[in-house]
Amino acid sequence: MTQTNNNMTVNPDLAMERAKCNFNVLEVTHIFDGGERNTLQRKKIEDVALNSGASKDALGEEHMSPKEKYENAVRKSCIYATMMKNELAELSGLESFGVSSPVIRRTADAFFKEVSPFLLHLGMFVPTIMGQCTPEQQSYWLPRALDMQIIGTYAQTELGHGTFIRGLETTATYDPETEEFVLHSPTLSSYKWWAGGLGKTVNYCIVVAQLYTKGECHGTHPFIVQIRDEDTHVPLPGIKVGEIGPKMGFNTADNGFLGFDHYRIPREHMLMKNAQVLKDGTYVKVARHGKLTYGTMVFVRVVLVNEVAFNLAKASTIAVRYSAIRRQSKPKPDEVEPQILDYVTQQHKLFIAIATAHALQLCSTWLWESFSAVLAQMKGGNTDTLPEFHALSSCLKAISTSDSAHLIEQCRHACGGHGYMISSGIPNLYNFVSATRTYEGDYTVLLLQTARFLVKAYEQAEAKKPLTPTVSYLAHAFSGSRATWDNSPDGIIRSFQALAAGKTAVCVTNMRKRMRAGLSQVDAWEMSTIQLVAAAEAHCRAVIADTYRKEIVRLTANSSPNVKVVMDQLTTLYLYYWALERTGDLLMFTSVSQKDLVDLQIAYEELLLKIRPNAVGLVDAFDLRDELLHSTLGSYDGRVYERLMEEALKSPMNKEPVSDAYSKYLRPMMKGKL
Ligand SMILES: CCCCC/C=C\C/C=C\C/C=C\CCC(=O)SCCNC(=O)CCNC(=O)[C@H](O)C(C)(C)COP(=O)(O)OP(=O)(O)OC[C@H]1O[C@@H](n2cnc3c(N)ncnc32)[C@H](O)[C@@H]1OP(=O)(O)O
Ligand SMILES: Cc1cc2nc3c(=O)[nH]c(=O)nc-3n(C[C@H](O)[C@H](O)[C@H](O)COP(=O)(O)OP(=O)(O)OC[C@H]3O[C@@H](n4cnc5c(N)ncnc54)[C@H](O)[C@@H]3O)c2cc1C
């Protein structure tokens, strides 16, 4: 594994772990990256972006005031944007800045401990222009956005509504006299709230508003709206805009609020790929599917699965390396204190994080490929695969973000007190990833979208109609007997599918019972939502397990024997872990016995011991440069205590021997003079 500094002194415990590793680390890096070519390209990009030291701060971000932090993040965003225009675009094979790739996104993380104020420009503004504009509109807006002549964001959520998009209150009323839309915020709750970069950075945004023309409301539609002067950056008349204040994370993203007072924009600023308003105010629906204006959200949900896999890889790298150098307690009085990584409970906390990072990474690539296929079909006017894809991307977004947030927190627990230090890197990772569970569609809300699809698919299976691929297992839901337990990987995956089918069946049965008892369909659905969420979660686990297993088998077909073994161990660990987490469900829906579960627990514990010697090698294979980890605990060289002390000494509190608080408060209080 290449590191920036080849002459570094490495902590002896880490060196010993690396010597113990019995597989080719680089081969696993290639699997994680999606092939050797990708690894080489990633490294080139990282070398250009990071070797100059431009990503570093003289003073740690955590010691800056909110204003300084924001300005510093803008400074570095501009450096990175310029690098992308000049050096990185060609290296990454991208035509121009803006059409970001995961590698470019990841490399940018070296520049920010939190996030770039440009995240929404790249993540949603540019993709909306690409996905929602007519070709003419695109040819006008896209070059300006890609070249960063304008910077934008995506303002959909309002103070009063985020989830329920149809409930948004901002209005865009067409005036045929002037051929303009009049944007207005009729209530406090209609103020746009949350959009990243809106507070201070952007001069344009996509605004989602209720469209009125000829006195009729046509529902929510996207508009491109200038909010600040292109030269002075002063907010334009009719615009009320500002920053929403401190948050748990995202503090360098200047999330903002926005209100309109009868603010006029040209007719052409409605994004008209899916629906149009003609000069005379006639509304024309173009799209075949009613939800295509939600397209940017679907895109980001797909991207997020990859995003959280990467962040989980970071957290597990930090926690595993730290657990290799940290020694604590003395279970055997005559021996030295063991590395905490030797405790089986520690392995139980950490190895699932490594396996999940792999599972999500591979699922994200598979999801991206499925998304590309759906987009290609839609280009030809066919939207048949969209409902299944919406159900799939919804549940994968929900489960990947939720699992990653939980496991990152588990990595923090695994690092004891030092994991609570900002300098460990884990709190920032957690704050970032826990937000992903909420934004771009809340966890519960998205799983209920998947559940809608599952219930419909179940009814189709009942009627012996054909099923789409991800729910084809529902065809076996009516055999009347419980699925046969078998602890092989394929057997466990079949059991996960049986759980999903069984839970869906329970929901359908309960809803029908409730309706027979007099509840409306809506109320019967509502009363069943706890179980519906559980069914969607079970479905998603079955999809992840199946995809992870199939992808690993495919990707390791030509790997060296030890790589095959260790990758197989990780996938098996993932399956055992989730089977043991769901023993109650397995007892309900499969033929598993108490003895089978006791045996599975033992097999799981033995698997942890088998993975243990390769644990550091496995996280080294994520190949995360120190600049990306921002961690005193997780650096490649393992100089944990030295780095913790170096960071502590940087604290502005240590600048003077006696704090001003002494003479102001402590002394007077202690001398009884306060
Ligand atoms: C390139 C670099 C990228 C870097 C990436 C890194 C980070 C990410 C970048 C940026 C993110 C940062 C910040 C986050 C920004 C945001 O949060 S933007 C705001 C996002 N907001 C949401 O996600 C809102 C969530 N709500 C919804 O999606 C919908 O309102 C809803 C819950 C789905 C309900 O919609 P509604 O219109 O009421 O529909 P209903 O429930 O009635 O369903 C009707 C049918 O429509 C189907 N459907 C719903 N959505 C879709 C869809 N997207 N696609 C296809 N179909 C959809 C639904 O299944 C129903 O179908 P039926 O057949 O009737 O069952
Ligand atoms: C860091 C961050 C950045 C963001 N950036 C942007 C941005 O750039 N642009 C933008 O437009 N938005 C942005 N958002 C907003 C984000 O998209 C919304 O917060 C998110 O979609 C959730 O909506 P909400 O806040 O209305 O939650 P709510 O819907 O109010 O959710 C609150 C609770 O109610 C439950 N709930 C709601 N509806 C239902 C239902 N039908 N059934 C069962 N339970 C339900 C939820 O599960 C949740 O537990 C951002 C949010 C965050 C945290």
JSON list of C-alpha atoms in Angstrom, two decimals, residues 385-480:
[
{"chain": "A", "resi": 385, "resn": "THR", "atom": "CA", "xyz": [-39.22, 0.06, -14.54]},
{"chain": "A", "resi": 386, "resn": "LEU", "atom": "CA", "xyz": [-39.47, 3.30, -12.54]},
{"chain": "A", "resi": 387, "resn": "PRO", "atom": "CA", "xyz": [-41.82, 2.06, -9.78]},
{"chain": "A", "resi": 388, "resn": "GLU", "atom": "CA", "xyz": [-39.54, -0.87, -8.95]},
{"chain": "A", "resi": 389, "resn": "PHE", "atom": "CA", "xyz": [-36.50, 1.38, -9.05]},
{"chain": "A", "resi": 390, "resn": "HIS", "atom": "CA", "xyz": [-38.17, 3.97, -6.81]},
{"chain": "A", "resi": 391, "resn": "ALA", "atom": "CA", "xyz": [-38.96, 1.21, -4.30]},
{"chain": "A", "resi": 392, "resn": "LEU", "atom": "CA", "xyz": [-35.41, -0.11, -4.50]},
{"chain": "A", "resi": 393, "resn": "SER", "atom": "CA", "xyz": [-33.58, 3.22, -4.24]},
{"chain": "A", "resi": 394, "resn": "SER", "atom": "CA", "xyz": [-35.88, 4.31, -1.41]},
{"chain": "A", "resi": 395, "resn": "CYS", "atom": "CA", "xyz": [-35.16, 1.31, 0.79]},
{"chain": "A", "resi": 396, "resn": "LEU", "atom": "CA", "xyz": [-31.46, 1.18, -0.04]},
{"chain": "A", "resi": 397, "resn": "LYS", "atom": "CA", "xyz": [-31.11, 4.86, 0.81]},
{"chain": "A", "resi": 398, "resn": "ALA", "atom": "CA", "xyz": [-32.98, 4.35, 4.09]},
{"chain": "A", "resi": 399, "resn": "ILE", "atom": "CA", "xyz": [-31.15, 1.22, 5.25]},
{"chain": "A", "resi": 400, "resn": "SER", "atom": "CA", "xyz": [-27.66, 2.18, 4.05]},
{"chain": "A", "resi": 401, "resn": "THR", "atom": "CA", "xyz": [-27.76, 5.57, 5.79]},
{"chain": "A", "resi": 402, "resn": "SER", "atom": "CA", "xyz": [-29.31, 4.20, 8.96]},
{"chain": "A", "resi": 403, "resn": "ASP", "atom": "CA", "xyz": [-26.94, 1.22, 9.23]},
{"chain": "A", "resi": 404, "resn": "SER", "atom": "CA", "xyz": [-23.92, 3.39, 8.48]},
{"chain": "A", "resi": 405, "resn": "ALA", "atom": "CA", "xyz": [-24.86, 5.99, 11.09]},
{"chain": "A", "resi": 406, "resn": "HIS", "atom": "CA", "xyz": [-25.39, 3.24, 13.65]},
{"chain": "A", "resi": 407, "resn": "LEU", "atom": "CA", "xyz": [-22.11, 1.51, 12.82]},
{"chain": "A", "resi": 408, "resn": "ILE", "atom": "CA", "xyz": [-20.12, 4.75, 12.83]},
{"chain": "A", "resi": 409, "resn": "GLU", "atom": "CA", "xyz": [-21.45, 5.39, 16.33]},
{"chain": "A", "resi": 410, "resn": "GLN", "atom": "CA", "xyz": [-20.46, 1.81, 17.20]},
{"chain": "A", "resi": 411, "resn": "CYS", "atom": "CA", "xyz": [-16.94, 2.59, 15.91]},
{"chain": "A", "resi": 412, "resn": "ARG", "atom": "CA", "xyz": [-16.91, 5.57, 18.29]},
{"chain": "A", "resi": 413, "resn": "HIS", "atom": "CA", "xyz": [-17.91, 3.30, 21.18]},
{"chain": "A", "resi": 414, "resn": "ALA", "atom": "CA", "xyz": [-15.08, 1.00, 20.14]},
{"chain": "A", "resi": 415, "resn": "CYS", "atom": "CA", "xyz": [-12.60, 3.85, 20.56]},
{"chain": "A", "resi": 416, "resn": "GLY", "atom": "CA", "xyz": [-13.59, 4.56, 24.17]},
{"chain": "A", "resi": 417, "resn": "GLY", "atom": "CA", "xyz": [-13.00, 8.09, 25.43]},
{"chain": "A", "resi": 418, "resn": "HIS", "atom": "CA", "xyz": [-10.63, 9.10, 22.64]},
{"chain": "A", "resi": 419, "resn": "GLY", "atom": "CA", "xyz": [-13.36, 8.39, 20.08]},
{"chain": "A", "resi": 420, "resn": "TYR", "atom": "CA", "xyz": [-15.30, 11.29, 21.58]},
{"chain": "A", "resi": 421, "resn": "MET", "atom": "CA", "xyz": [-12.55, 13.75, 20.62]},
{"chain": "A", "resi": 422, "resn": "ILE", "atom": "CA", "xyz": [-13.31, 15.76, 17.48]},
{"chain": "A", "resi": 423, "resn": "SER", "atom": "CA", "xyz": [-9.72, 15.04, 16.48]},
{"chain": "A", "resi": 424, "resn": "SER", "atom": "CA", "xyz": [-10.53, 11.31, 16.30]},
{"chain": "A", "resi": 425, "resn": "GLY", "atom": "CA", "xyz": [-12.52, 12.16, 13.14]},
{"chain": "A", "resi": 426, "resn": "ILE", "atom": "CA", "xyz": [-15.46, 9.99, 14.19]},
{"chain": "A", "resi": 427, "resn": "PRO", "atom": "CA", "xyz": [-17.82, 12.70, 15.55]},
{"chain": "A", "resi": 428, "resn": "ASN", "atom": "CA", "xyz": [-17.71, 14.61, 12.24]},
{"chain": "A", "resi": 429, "resn": "LEU", "atom": "CA", "xyz": [-18.34, 11.40, 10.31]},
{"chain": "A", "resi": 430, "resn": "TYR", "atom": "CA", "xyz": [-21.29, 10.59, 12.54]},
{"chain": "A", "resi": 431, "resn": "ASN", "atom": "CA", "xyz": [-22.76, 14.09, 12.32]},
{"chain": "A", "resi": 432, "resn": "PHE", "atom": "CA", "xyz": [-22.54, 13.98, 8.54]},
{"chain": "A", "resi": 433, "resn": "VAL", "atom": "CA", "xyz": [-23.95, 10.48, 8.11]},
{"chain": "A", "resi": 434, "resn": "SER", "atom": "CA", "xyz": [-26.73, 10.78, 10.69]},
{"chain": "A", "resi": 435, "resn": "ALA", "atom": "CA", "xyz": [-28.13, 13.67, 8.60]},
{"chain": "A", "resi": 436, "resn": "THR", "atom": "CA", "xyz": [-28.26, 11.41, 5.54]},
{"chain": "A", "resi": 437, "resn": "ARG", "atom": "CA", "xyz": [-30.83, 9.27, 7.33]},
{"chain": "A", "resi": 438, "resn": "THR", "atom": "CA", "xyz": [-33.16, 12.30, 7.35]},
{"chain": "A", "resi": 439, "resn": "TYR", "atom": "CA", "xyz": [-32.44, 14.36, 4.27]},
{"chain": "A", "resi": 440, "resn": "GLU", "atom": "CA", "xyz": [-33.38, 13.33, 0.75]},
{"chain": "A", "resi": 441, "resn": "GLY", "atom": "CA", "xyz": [-36.32, 11.44, 2.28]},
{"chain": "A", "resi": 442, "resn": "ASP", "atom": "CA", "xyz": [-36.68, 10.42, 5.93]},
{"chain": "A", "resi": 443, "resn": "TYR", "atom": "CA", "xyz": [-35.95, 6.77, 6.84]},
{"chain": "A", "resi": 444, "resn": "THR", "atom": "CA", "xyz": [-39.52, 5.77, 7.78]},
{"chain": "A", "resi": 445, "resn": "VAL", "atom": "CA", "xyz": [-41.12, 7.69, 4.94]},
{"chain": "A", "resi": 446, "resn": "LEU", "atom": "CA", "xyz": [-38.93, 6.03, 2.31]},
{"chain": "A", "resi": 447, "resn": "LEU", "atom": "CA", "xyz": [-39.40, 2.54, 3.74]},
{"chain": "A", "resi": 448, "resn": "LEU", "atom": "CA", "xyz": [-43.16, 3.12, 3.55]},
{"chain": "A", "resi": 449, "resn": "GLN", "atom": "CA", "xyz": [-42.74, 3.94, -0.14]},
{"chain": "A", "resi": 450, "resn": "THR", "atom": "CA", "xyz": [-41.02, 0.57, -0.58]},
{"chain": "A", "resi": 451, "resn": "ALA", "atom": "CA", "xyz": [-43.77, -1.09, 1.45]},
{"chain": "A", "resi": 452, "resn": "ARG", "atom": "CA", "xyz": [-46.40, 0.28, -0.96]},
{"chain": "A", "resi": 453, "resn": "PHE", "atom": "CA", "xyz": [-44.59, -1.49, -3.76]},
{"chain": "A", "resi": 454, "resn": "LEU", "atom": "CA", "xyz": [-44.20, -4.71, -1.75]},
{"chain": "A", "resi": 455, "resn": "VAL", "atom": "CA", "xyz": [-47.89, -4.87, -0.96]},
{"chain": "A", "resi": 456, "resn": "LYS", "atom": "CA", "xyz": [-48.79, -4.37, -4.61]},
{"chain": "A", "resi": 457, "resn": "ALA", "atom": "CA", "xyz": [-46.24, -7.00, -5.65]},
{"chain": "A", "resi": 458, "resn": "TYR", "atom": "CA", "xyz": [-47.66, -9.40, -3.06]},
{"chain": "A", "resi": 459, "resn": "GLU", "atom": "CA", "xyz": [-51.12, -8.94, -4.51]},
{"chain": "A", "resi": 460, "resn": "GLN", "atom": "CA", "xyz": [-49.73, -9.62, -7.97]},
{"chain": "A", "resi": 461, "resn": "ALA", "atom": "CA", "xyz": [-48.05, -12.77, -6.72]},
{"chain": "A", "resi": 462, "resn": "GLU", "atom": "CA", "xyz": [-51.35, -13.83, -5.14]},
{"chain": "A", "resi": 463, "resn": "ALA", "atom": "CA", "xyz": [-53.04, -13.36, -8.51]},
{"chain": "A", "resi": 464, "resn": "LYS", "atom": "CA", "xyz": [-50.23, -15.41, -10.13]},
{"chain": "A", "resi": 465, "resn": "LYS", "atom": "CA", "xyz": [-49.15, -12.42, -12.22]},
{"chain": "A", "resi": 466, "resn": "PRO", "atom": "CA", "xyz": [-45.51, -11.91, -13.25]},
{"chain": "A", "resi": 467, "resn": "LEU", "atom": "CA", "xyz": [-43.23, -10.21, -10.70]},
{"chain": "A", "resi": 468, "resn": "THR", "atom": "CA", "xyz": [-40.34, -7.81, -11.22]},
{"chain": "A", "resi": 469, "resn": "PRO", "atom": "CA", "xyz": [-36.84, -9.18, -10.43]},
{"chain": "A", "resi": 470, "resn": "THR", "atom": "CA", "xyz": [-36.21, -7.73, -6.94]},
{"chain": "A", "resi": 471, "resn": "VAL", "atom": "CA", "xyz": [-39.47, -9.17, -5.58]},
{"chain": "A", "resi": 472, "resn": "SER", "atom": "CA", "xyz": [-39.58, -12.43, -7.55]},
{"chain": "A", "resi": 473, "resn": "TYR", "atom": "CA", "xyz": [-39.11, -14.30, -4.23]},
{"chain": "A", "resi": 474, "resn": "LEU", "atom": "CA", "xyz": [-42.70, -13.34, -3.32]},
{"chain": "A", "resi": 475, "resn": "ALA", "atom": "CA", "xyz": [-43.87, -16.04, -5.73]},
{"chain": "A", "resi": 476, "resn": "HIS", "atom": "CA", "xyz": [-42.93, -18.59, -3.03]},
{"chain": "A", "resi": 477, "resn": "ALA", "atom": "CA", "xyz": [-44.88, -16.76, -0.32]},
{"chain": "A", "resi": 478, "resn": "PHE", "atom": "CA", "xyz": [-47.97, -18.92, -0.71]},
{"chain": "A", "resi": 479, "resn": "SER", "atom": "CA", "xyz": [-46.55, -22.41, -0.17]},
{"chain": "A", "resi": 480, "resn": "GLY", "atom": "CA", "xyz": [-48.23, -22.52, 3.25]}
]
